[in-house]
Short mmCIF file of N, CA, C and O in Angstrom, two decimals:
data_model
loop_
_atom_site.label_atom_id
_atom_site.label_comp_id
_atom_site.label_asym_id
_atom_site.label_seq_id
_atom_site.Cartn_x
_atom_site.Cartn_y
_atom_site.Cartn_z
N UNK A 1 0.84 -1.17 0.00
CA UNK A 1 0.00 0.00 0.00
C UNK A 1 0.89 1.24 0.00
O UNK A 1 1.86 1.43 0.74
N UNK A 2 0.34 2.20 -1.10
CA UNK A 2 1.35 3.54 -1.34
C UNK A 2 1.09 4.36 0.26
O UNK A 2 0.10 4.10 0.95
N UNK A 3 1.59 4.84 0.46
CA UNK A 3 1.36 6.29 1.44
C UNK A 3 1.22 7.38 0.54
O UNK A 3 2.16 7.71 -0.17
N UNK A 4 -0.14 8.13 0.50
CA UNK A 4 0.54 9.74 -0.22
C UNK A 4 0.42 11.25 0.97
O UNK A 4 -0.49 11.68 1.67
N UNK A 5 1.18 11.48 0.84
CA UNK A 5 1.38 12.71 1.59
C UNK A 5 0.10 13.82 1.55
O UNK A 5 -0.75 13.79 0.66
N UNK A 6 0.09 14.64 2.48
CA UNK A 6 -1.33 15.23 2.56
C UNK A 6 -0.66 16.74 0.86
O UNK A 6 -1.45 17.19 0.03
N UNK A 7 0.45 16.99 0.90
CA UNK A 7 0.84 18.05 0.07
C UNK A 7 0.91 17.58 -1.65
O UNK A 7 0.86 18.27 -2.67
N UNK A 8 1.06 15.90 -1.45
CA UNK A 8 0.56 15.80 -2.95
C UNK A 8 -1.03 15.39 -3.29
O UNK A 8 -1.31 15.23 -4.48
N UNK A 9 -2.00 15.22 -2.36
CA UNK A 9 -3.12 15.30 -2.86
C UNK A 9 -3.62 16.46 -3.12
O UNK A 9 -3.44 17.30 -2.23
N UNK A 10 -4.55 17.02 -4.61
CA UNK A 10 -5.03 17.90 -4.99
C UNK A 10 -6.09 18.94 -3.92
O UNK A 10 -7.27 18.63 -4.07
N UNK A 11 -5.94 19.69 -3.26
CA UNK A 11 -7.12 20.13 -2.42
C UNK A 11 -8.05 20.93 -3.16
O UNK A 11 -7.82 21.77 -4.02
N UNK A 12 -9.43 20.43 -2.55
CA UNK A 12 -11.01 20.87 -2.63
C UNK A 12 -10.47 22.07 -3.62
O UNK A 12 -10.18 22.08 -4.82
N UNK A 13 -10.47 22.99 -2.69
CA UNK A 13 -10.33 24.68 -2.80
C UNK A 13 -9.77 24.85 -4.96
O UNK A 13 -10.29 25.36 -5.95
N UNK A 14 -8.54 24.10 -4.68
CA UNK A 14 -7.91 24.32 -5.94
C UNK A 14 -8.57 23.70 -7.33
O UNK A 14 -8.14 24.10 -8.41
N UNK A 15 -9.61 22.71 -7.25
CA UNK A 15 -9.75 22.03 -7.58
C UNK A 15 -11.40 22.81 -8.23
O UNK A 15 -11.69 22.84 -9.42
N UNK A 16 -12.21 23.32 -7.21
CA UNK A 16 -13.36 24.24 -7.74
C UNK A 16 -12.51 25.15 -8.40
O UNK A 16 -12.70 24.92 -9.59
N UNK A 17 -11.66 26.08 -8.29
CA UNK A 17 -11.18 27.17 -8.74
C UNK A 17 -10.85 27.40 -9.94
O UNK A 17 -10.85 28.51 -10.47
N UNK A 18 -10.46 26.09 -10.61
CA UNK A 18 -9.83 25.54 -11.73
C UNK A 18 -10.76 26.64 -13.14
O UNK A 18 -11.97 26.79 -13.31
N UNK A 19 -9.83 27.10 -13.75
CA UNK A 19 -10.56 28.40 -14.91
C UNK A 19 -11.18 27.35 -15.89
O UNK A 19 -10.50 26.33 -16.06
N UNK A 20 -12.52 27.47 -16.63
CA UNK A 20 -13.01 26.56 -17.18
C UNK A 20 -13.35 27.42 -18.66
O UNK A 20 -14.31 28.12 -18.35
N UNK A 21 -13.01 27.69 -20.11
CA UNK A 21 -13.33 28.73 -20.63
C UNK A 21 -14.37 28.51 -20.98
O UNK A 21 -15.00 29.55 -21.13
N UNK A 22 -14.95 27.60 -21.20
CA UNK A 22 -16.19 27.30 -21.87
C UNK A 22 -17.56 27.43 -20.98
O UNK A 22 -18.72 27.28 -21.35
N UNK A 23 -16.92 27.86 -19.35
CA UNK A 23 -17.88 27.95 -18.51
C UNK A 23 -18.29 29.52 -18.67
O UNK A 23 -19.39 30.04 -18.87
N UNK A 24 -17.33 29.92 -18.54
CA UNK A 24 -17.13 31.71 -18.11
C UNK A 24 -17.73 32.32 -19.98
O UNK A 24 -18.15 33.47 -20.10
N UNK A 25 -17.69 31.55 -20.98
CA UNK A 25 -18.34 32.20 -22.24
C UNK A 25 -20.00 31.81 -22.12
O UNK A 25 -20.80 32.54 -22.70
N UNK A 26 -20.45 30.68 -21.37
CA UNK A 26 -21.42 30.62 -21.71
C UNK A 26 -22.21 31.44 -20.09
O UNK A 26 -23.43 31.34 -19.90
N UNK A 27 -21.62 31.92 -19.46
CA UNK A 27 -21.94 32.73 -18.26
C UNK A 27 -22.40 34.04 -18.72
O UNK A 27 -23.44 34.65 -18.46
N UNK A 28 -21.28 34.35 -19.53
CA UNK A 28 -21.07 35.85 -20.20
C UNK A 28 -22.33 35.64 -21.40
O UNK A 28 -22.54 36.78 -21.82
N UNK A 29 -22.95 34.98 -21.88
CA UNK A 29 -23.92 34.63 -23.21
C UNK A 29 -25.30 35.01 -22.34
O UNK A 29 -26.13 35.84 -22.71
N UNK A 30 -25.40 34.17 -21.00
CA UNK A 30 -26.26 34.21 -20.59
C UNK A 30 -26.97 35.94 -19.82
O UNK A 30 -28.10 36.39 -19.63
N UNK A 31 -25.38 36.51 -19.56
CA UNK A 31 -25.61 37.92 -19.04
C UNK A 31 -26.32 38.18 -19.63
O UNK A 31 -27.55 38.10 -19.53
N UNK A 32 -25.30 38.79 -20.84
CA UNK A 32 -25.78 39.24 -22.15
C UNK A 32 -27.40 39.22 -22.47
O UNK A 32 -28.13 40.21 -22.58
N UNK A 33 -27.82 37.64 -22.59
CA UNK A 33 -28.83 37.43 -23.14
C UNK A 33 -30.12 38.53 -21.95
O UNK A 33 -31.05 39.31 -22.13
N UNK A 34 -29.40 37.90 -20.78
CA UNK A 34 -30.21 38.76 -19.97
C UNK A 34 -30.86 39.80 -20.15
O UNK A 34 -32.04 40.07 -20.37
N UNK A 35 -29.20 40.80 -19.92
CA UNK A 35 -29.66 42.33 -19.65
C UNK A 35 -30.36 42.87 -21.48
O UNK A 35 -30.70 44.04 -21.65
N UNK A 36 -30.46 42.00 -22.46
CA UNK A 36 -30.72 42.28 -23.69
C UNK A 36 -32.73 42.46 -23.59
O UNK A 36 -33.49 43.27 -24.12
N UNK A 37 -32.97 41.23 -22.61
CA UNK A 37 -33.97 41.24 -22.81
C UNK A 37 -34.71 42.25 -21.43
O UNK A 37 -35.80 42.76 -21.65
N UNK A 38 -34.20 42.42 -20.40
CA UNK A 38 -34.79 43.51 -19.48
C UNK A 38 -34.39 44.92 -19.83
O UNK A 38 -34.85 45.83 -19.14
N UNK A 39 -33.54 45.21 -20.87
CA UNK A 39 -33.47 46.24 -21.55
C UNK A 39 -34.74 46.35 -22.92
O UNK A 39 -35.03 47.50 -23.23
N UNK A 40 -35.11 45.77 -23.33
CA UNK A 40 -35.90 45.21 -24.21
C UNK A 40 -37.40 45.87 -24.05
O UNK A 40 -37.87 46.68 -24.84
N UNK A 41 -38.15 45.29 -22.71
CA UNK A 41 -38.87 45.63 -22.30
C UNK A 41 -38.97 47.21 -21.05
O UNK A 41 -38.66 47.44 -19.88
N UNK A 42 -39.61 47.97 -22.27
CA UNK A 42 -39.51 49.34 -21.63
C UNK A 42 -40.73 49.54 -21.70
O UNK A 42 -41.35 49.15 -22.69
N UNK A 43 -41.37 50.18 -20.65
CA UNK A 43 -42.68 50.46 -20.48
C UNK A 43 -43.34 52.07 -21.31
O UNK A 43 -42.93 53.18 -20.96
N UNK A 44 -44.25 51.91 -22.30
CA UNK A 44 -44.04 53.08 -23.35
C UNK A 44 -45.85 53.32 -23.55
O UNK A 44 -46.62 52.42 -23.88
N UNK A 45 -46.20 54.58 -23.29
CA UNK A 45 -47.41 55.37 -23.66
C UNK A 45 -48.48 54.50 -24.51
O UNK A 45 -48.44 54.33 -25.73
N UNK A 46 -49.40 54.03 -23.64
CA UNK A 46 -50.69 53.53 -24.50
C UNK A 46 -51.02 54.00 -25.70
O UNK A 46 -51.95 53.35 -26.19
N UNK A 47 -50.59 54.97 -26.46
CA UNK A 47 -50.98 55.43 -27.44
C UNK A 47 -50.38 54.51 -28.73
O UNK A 47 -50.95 54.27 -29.79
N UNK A 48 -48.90 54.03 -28.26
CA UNK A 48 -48.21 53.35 -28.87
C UNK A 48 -48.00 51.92 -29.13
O UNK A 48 -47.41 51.34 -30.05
N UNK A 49 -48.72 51.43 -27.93
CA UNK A 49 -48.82 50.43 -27.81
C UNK A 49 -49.66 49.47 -28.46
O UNK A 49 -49.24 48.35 -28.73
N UNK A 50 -51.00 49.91 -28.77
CA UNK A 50 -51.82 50.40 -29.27
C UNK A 50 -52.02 50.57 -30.95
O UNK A 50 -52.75 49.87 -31.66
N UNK A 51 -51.53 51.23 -31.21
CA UNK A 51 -51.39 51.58 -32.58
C UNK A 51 -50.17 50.61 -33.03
O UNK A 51 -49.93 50.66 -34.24
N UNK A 52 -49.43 49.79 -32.33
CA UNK A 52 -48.48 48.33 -32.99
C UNK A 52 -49.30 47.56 -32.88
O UNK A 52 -49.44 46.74 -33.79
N UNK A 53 -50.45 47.52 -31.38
CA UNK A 53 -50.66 46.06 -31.89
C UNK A 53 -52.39 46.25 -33.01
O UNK A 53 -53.03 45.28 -33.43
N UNK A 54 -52.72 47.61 -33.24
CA UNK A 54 -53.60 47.13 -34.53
C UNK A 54 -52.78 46.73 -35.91
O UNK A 54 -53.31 45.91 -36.65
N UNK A 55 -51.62 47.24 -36.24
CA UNK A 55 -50.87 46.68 -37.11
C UNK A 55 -50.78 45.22 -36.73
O UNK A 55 -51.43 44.62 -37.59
N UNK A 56 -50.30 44.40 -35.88
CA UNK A 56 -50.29 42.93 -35.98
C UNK A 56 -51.28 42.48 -36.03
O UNK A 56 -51.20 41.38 -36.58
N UNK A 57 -52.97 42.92 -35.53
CA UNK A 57 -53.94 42.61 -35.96
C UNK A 57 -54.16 42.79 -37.36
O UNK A 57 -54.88 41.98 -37.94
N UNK A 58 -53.56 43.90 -38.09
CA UNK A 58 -53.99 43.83 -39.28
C UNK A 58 -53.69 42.68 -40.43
O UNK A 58 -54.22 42.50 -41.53
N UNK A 59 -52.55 41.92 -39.70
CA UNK A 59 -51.01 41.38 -40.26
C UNK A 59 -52.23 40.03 -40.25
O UNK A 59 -52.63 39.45 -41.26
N UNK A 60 -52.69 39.70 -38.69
CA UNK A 60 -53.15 38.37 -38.60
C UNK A 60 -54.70 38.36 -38.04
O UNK A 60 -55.17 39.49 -37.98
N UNK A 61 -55.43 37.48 -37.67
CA UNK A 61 -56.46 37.75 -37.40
C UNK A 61 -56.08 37.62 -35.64
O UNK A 61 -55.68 38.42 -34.79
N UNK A 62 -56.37 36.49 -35.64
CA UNK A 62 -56.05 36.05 -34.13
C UNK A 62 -54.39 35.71 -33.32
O UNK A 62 -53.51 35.27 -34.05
N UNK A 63 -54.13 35.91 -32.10
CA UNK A 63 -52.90 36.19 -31.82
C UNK A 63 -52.84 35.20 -30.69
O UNK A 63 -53.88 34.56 -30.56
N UNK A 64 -52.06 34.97 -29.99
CA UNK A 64 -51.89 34.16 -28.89
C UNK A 64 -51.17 34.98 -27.72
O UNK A 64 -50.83 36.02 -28.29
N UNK A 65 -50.86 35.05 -26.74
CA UNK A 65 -50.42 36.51 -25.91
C UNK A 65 -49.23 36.27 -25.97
O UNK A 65 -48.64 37.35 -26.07
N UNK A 66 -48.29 35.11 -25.98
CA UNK A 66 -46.85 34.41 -26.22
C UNK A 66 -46.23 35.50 -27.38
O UNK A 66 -45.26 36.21 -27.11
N UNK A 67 -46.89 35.54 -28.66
CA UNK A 67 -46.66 36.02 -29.68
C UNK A 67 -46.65 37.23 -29.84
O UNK A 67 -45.68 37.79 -30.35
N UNK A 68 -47.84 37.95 -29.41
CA UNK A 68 -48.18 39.53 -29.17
C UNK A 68 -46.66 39.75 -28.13
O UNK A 68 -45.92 40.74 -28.24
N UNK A 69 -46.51 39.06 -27.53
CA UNK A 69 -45.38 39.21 -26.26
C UNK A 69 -43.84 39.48 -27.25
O UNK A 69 -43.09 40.46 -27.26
N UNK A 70 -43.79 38.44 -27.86
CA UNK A 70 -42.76 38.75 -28.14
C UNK A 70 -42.42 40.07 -29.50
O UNK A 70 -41.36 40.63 -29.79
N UNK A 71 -43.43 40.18 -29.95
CA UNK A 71 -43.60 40.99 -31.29
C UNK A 71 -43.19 42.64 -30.77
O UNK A 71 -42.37 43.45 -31.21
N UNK A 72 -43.98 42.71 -29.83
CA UNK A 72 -44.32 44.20 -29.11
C UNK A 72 -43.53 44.14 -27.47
O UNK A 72 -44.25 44.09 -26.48
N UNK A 73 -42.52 44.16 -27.38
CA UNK A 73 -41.15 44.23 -26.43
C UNK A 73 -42.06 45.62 -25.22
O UNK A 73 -41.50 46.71 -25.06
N UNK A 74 -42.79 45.44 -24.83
CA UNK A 74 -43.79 46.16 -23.50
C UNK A 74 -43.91 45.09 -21.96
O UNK A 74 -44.08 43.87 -22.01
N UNK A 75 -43.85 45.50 -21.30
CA UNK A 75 -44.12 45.21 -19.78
C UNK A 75 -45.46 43.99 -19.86
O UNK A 75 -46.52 44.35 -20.37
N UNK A 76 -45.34 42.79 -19.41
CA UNK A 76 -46.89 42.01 -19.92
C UNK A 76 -48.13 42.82 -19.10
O UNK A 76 -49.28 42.71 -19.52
N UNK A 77 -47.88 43.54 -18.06
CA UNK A 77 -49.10 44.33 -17.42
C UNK A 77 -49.77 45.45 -18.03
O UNK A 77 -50.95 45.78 -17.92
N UNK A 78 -48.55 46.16 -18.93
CA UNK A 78 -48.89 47.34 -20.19
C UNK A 78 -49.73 46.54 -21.35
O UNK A 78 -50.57 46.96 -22.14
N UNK A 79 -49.30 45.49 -21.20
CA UNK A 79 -49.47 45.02 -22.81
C UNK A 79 -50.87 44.76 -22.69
O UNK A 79 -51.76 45.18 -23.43
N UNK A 80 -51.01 43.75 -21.34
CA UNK A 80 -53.01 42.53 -21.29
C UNK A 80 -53.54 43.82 -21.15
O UNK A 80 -54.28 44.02 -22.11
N UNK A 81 -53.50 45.01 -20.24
CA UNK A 81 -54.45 45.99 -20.49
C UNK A 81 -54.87 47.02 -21.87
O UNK A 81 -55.88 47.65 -22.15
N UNK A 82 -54.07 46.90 -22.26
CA UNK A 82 -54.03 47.23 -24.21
C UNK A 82 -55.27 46.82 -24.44
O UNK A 82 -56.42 47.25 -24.48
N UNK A 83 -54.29 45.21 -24.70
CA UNK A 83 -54.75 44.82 -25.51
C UNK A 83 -56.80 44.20 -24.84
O UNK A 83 -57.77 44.04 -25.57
N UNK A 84 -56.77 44.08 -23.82
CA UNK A 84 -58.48 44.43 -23.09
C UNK A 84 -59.11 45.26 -23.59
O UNK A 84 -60.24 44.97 -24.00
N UNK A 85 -58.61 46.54 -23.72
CA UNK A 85 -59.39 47.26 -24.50
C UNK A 85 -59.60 46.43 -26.18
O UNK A 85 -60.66 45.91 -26.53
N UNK A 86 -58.59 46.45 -26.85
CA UNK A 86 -59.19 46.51 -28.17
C UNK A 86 -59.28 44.82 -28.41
O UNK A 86 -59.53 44.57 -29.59
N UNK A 87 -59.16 43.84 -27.72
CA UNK A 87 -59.03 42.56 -28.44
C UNK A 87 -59.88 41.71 -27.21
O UNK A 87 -59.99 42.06 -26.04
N UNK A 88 -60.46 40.47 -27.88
CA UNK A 88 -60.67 39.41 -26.75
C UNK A 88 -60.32 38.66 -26.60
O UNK A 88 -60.03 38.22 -27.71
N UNK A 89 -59.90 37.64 -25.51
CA UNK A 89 -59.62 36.77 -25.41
C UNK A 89 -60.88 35.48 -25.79
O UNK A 89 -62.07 35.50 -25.46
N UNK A 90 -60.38 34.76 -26.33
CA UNK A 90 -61.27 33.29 -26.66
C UNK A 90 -60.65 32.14 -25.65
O UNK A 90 -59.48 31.77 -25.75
N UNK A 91 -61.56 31.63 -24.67
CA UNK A 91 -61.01 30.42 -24.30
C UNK A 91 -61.42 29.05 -25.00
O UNK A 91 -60.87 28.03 -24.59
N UNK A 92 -62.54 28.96 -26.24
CA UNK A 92 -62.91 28.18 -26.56
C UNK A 92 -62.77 28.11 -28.33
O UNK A 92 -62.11 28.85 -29.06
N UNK A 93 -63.30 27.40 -28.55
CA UNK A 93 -63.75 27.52 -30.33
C UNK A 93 -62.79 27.40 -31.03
O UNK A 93 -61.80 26.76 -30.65
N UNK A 94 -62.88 28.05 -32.34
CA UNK A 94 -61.55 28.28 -33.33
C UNK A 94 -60.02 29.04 -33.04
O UNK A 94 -58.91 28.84 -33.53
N UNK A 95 -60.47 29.91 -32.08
CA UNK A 95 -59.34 30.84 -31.44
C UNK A 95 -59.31 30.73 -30.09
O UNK A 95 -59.53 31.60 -29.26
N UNK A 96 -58.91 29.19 -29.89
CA UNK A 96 -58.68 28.98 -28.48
C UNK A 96 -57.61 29.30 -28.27
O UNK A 96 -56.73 29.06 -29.09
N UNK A 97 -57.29 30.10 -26.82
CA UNK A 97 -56.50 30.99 -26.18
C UNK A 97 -55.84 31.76 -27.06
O UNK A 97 -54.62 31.66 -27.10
N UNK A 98 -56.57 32.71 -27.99
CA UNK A 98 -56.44 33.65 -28.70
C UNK A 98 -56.83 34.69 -28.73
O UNK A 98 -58.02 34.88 -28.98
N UNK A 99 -55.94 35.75 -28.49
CA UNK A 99 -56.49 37.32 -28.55
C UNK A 99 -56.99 37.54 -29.93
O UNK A 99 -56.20 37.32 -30.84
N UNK A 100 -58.34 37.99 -30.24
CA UNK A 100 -59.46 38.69 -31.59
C UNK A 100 -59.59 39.95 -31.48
O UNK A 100 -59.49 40.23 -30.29
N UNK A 101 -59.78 40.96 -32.16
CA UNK A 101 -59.53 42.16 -32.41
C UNK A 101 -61.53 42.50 -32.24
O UNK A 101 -62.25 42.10 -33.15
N UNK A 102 -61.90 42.95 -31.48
CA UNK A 102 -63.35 43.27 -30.92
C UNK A 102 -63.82 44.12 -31.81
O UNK A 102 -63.37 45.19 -32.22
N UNK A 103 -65.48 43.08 -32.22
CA UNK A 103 -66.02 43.80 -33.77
C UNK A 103 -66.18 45.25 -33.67
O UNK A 103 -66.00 45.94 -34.67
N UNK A 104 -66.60 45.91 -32.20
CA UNK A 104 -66.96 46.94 -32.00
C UNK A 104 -65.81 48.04 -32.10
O UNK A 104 -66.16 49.21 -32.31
N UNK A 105 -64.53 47.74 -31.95
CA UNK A 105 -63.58 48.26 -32.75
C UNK A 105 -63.11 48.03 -33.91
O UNK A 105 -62.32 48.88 -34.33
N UNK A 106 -63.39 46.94 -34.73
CA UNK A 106 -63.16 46.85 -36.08
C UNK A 106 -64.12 47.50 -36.85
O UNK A 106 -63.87 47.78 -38.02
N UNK A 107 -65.34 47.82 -36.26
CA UNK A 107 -66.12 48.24 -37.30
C UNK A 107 -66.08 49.45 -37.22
O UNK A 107 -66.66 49.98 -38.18
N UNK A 108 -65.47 50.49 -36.18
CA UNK A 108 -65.67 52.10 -36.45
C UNK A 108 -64.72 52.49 -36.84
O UNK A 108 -64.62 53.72 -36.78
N UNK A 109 -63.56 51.75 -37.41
CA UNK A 109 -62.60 52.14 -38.51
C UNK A 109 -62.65 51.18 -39.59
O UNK A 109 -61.52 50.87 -39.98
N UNK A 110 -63.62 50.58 -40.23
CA UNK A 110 -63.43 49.75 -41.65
C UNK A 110 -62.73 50.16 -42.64
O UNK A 110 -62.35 49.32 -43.46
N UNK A 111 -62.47 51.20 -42.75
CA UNK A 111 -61.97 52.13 -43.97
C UNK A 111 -60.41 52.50 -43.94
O UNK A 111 -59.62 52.87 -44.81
N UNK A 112 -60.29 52.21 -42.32
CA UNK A 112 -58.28 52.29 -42.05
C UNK A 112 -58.13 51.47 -41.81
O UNK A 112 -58.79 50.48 -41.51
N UNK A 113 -56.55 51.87 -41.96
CA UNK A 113 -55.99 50.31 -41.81
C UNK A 113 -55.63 49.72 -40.68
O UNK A 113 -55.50 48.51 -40.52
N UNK A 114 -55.40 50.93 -39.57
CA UNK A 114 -55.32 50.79 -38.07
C UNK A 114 -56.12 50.88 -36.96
O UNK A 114 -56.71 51.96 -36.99
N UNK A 115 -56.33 50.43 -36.27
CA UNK A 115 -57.50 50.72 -34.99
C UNK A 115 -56.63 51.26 -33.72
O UNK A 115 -55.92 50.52 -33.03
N UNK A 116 -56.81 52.75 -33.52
CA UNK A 116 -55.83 53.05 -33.01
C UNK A 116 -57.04 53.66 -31.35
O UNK A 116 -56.51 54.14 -30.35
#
């Protein structure tokens, strides 16, 4: 049986410490990705908000809030009250869990292209 000395076994300490590059790039990716996306979402005047998402209504009929989410970079508390006003939610039917653009606002602008 070997003896090993306590100074040639590797200790704990040195052993976590060890520089890993592939750790520290995908650390730095993840910052990044971070602060990209809480920079992203800036909270901005109903007026505007608003007038993007009748353009994506115009684009599509029905939306899903995932999608509206990512399209229109707003706060999700700015955004569901928006979009309450001008759209409904469907929990059933053809546009299940789909935001619809509410006839009573589609119909007092038929003639534009935005429902603002």
């Amino acid at each position: 049986m070997k003896m090993v000395m306590v100074d040639d076994m590797p200790s704990k300490r040195s052993s976590i410490r060890k520089f890993d590059p592939s750790t520290k790039s995908v650390e730095k990716k993840k910052l990044e990705k971070w602060e990209k996306k809480m920079n992203a979402r800036v909270s901005r005047p109903d007026v505007e908000v608003r007038h993007e998402l009748s353009i994506l209504f115009s684009e599509k009929q029905a939306w899903t809030f995932k999608e509206i989410r990512d399209r229109i970079r707003v706060p999700d508390t700015n955004l569901k009250n928006n979009l309450e006003v001008l759209a409904e939610y469907h929990e059933s039917g053809d546009y299940h869990r789909k935001w619809v653009v509410k006839n009573a606002v589609r119909s007092i602008d038929d003639d534009d292209e935005e429902w603002v």
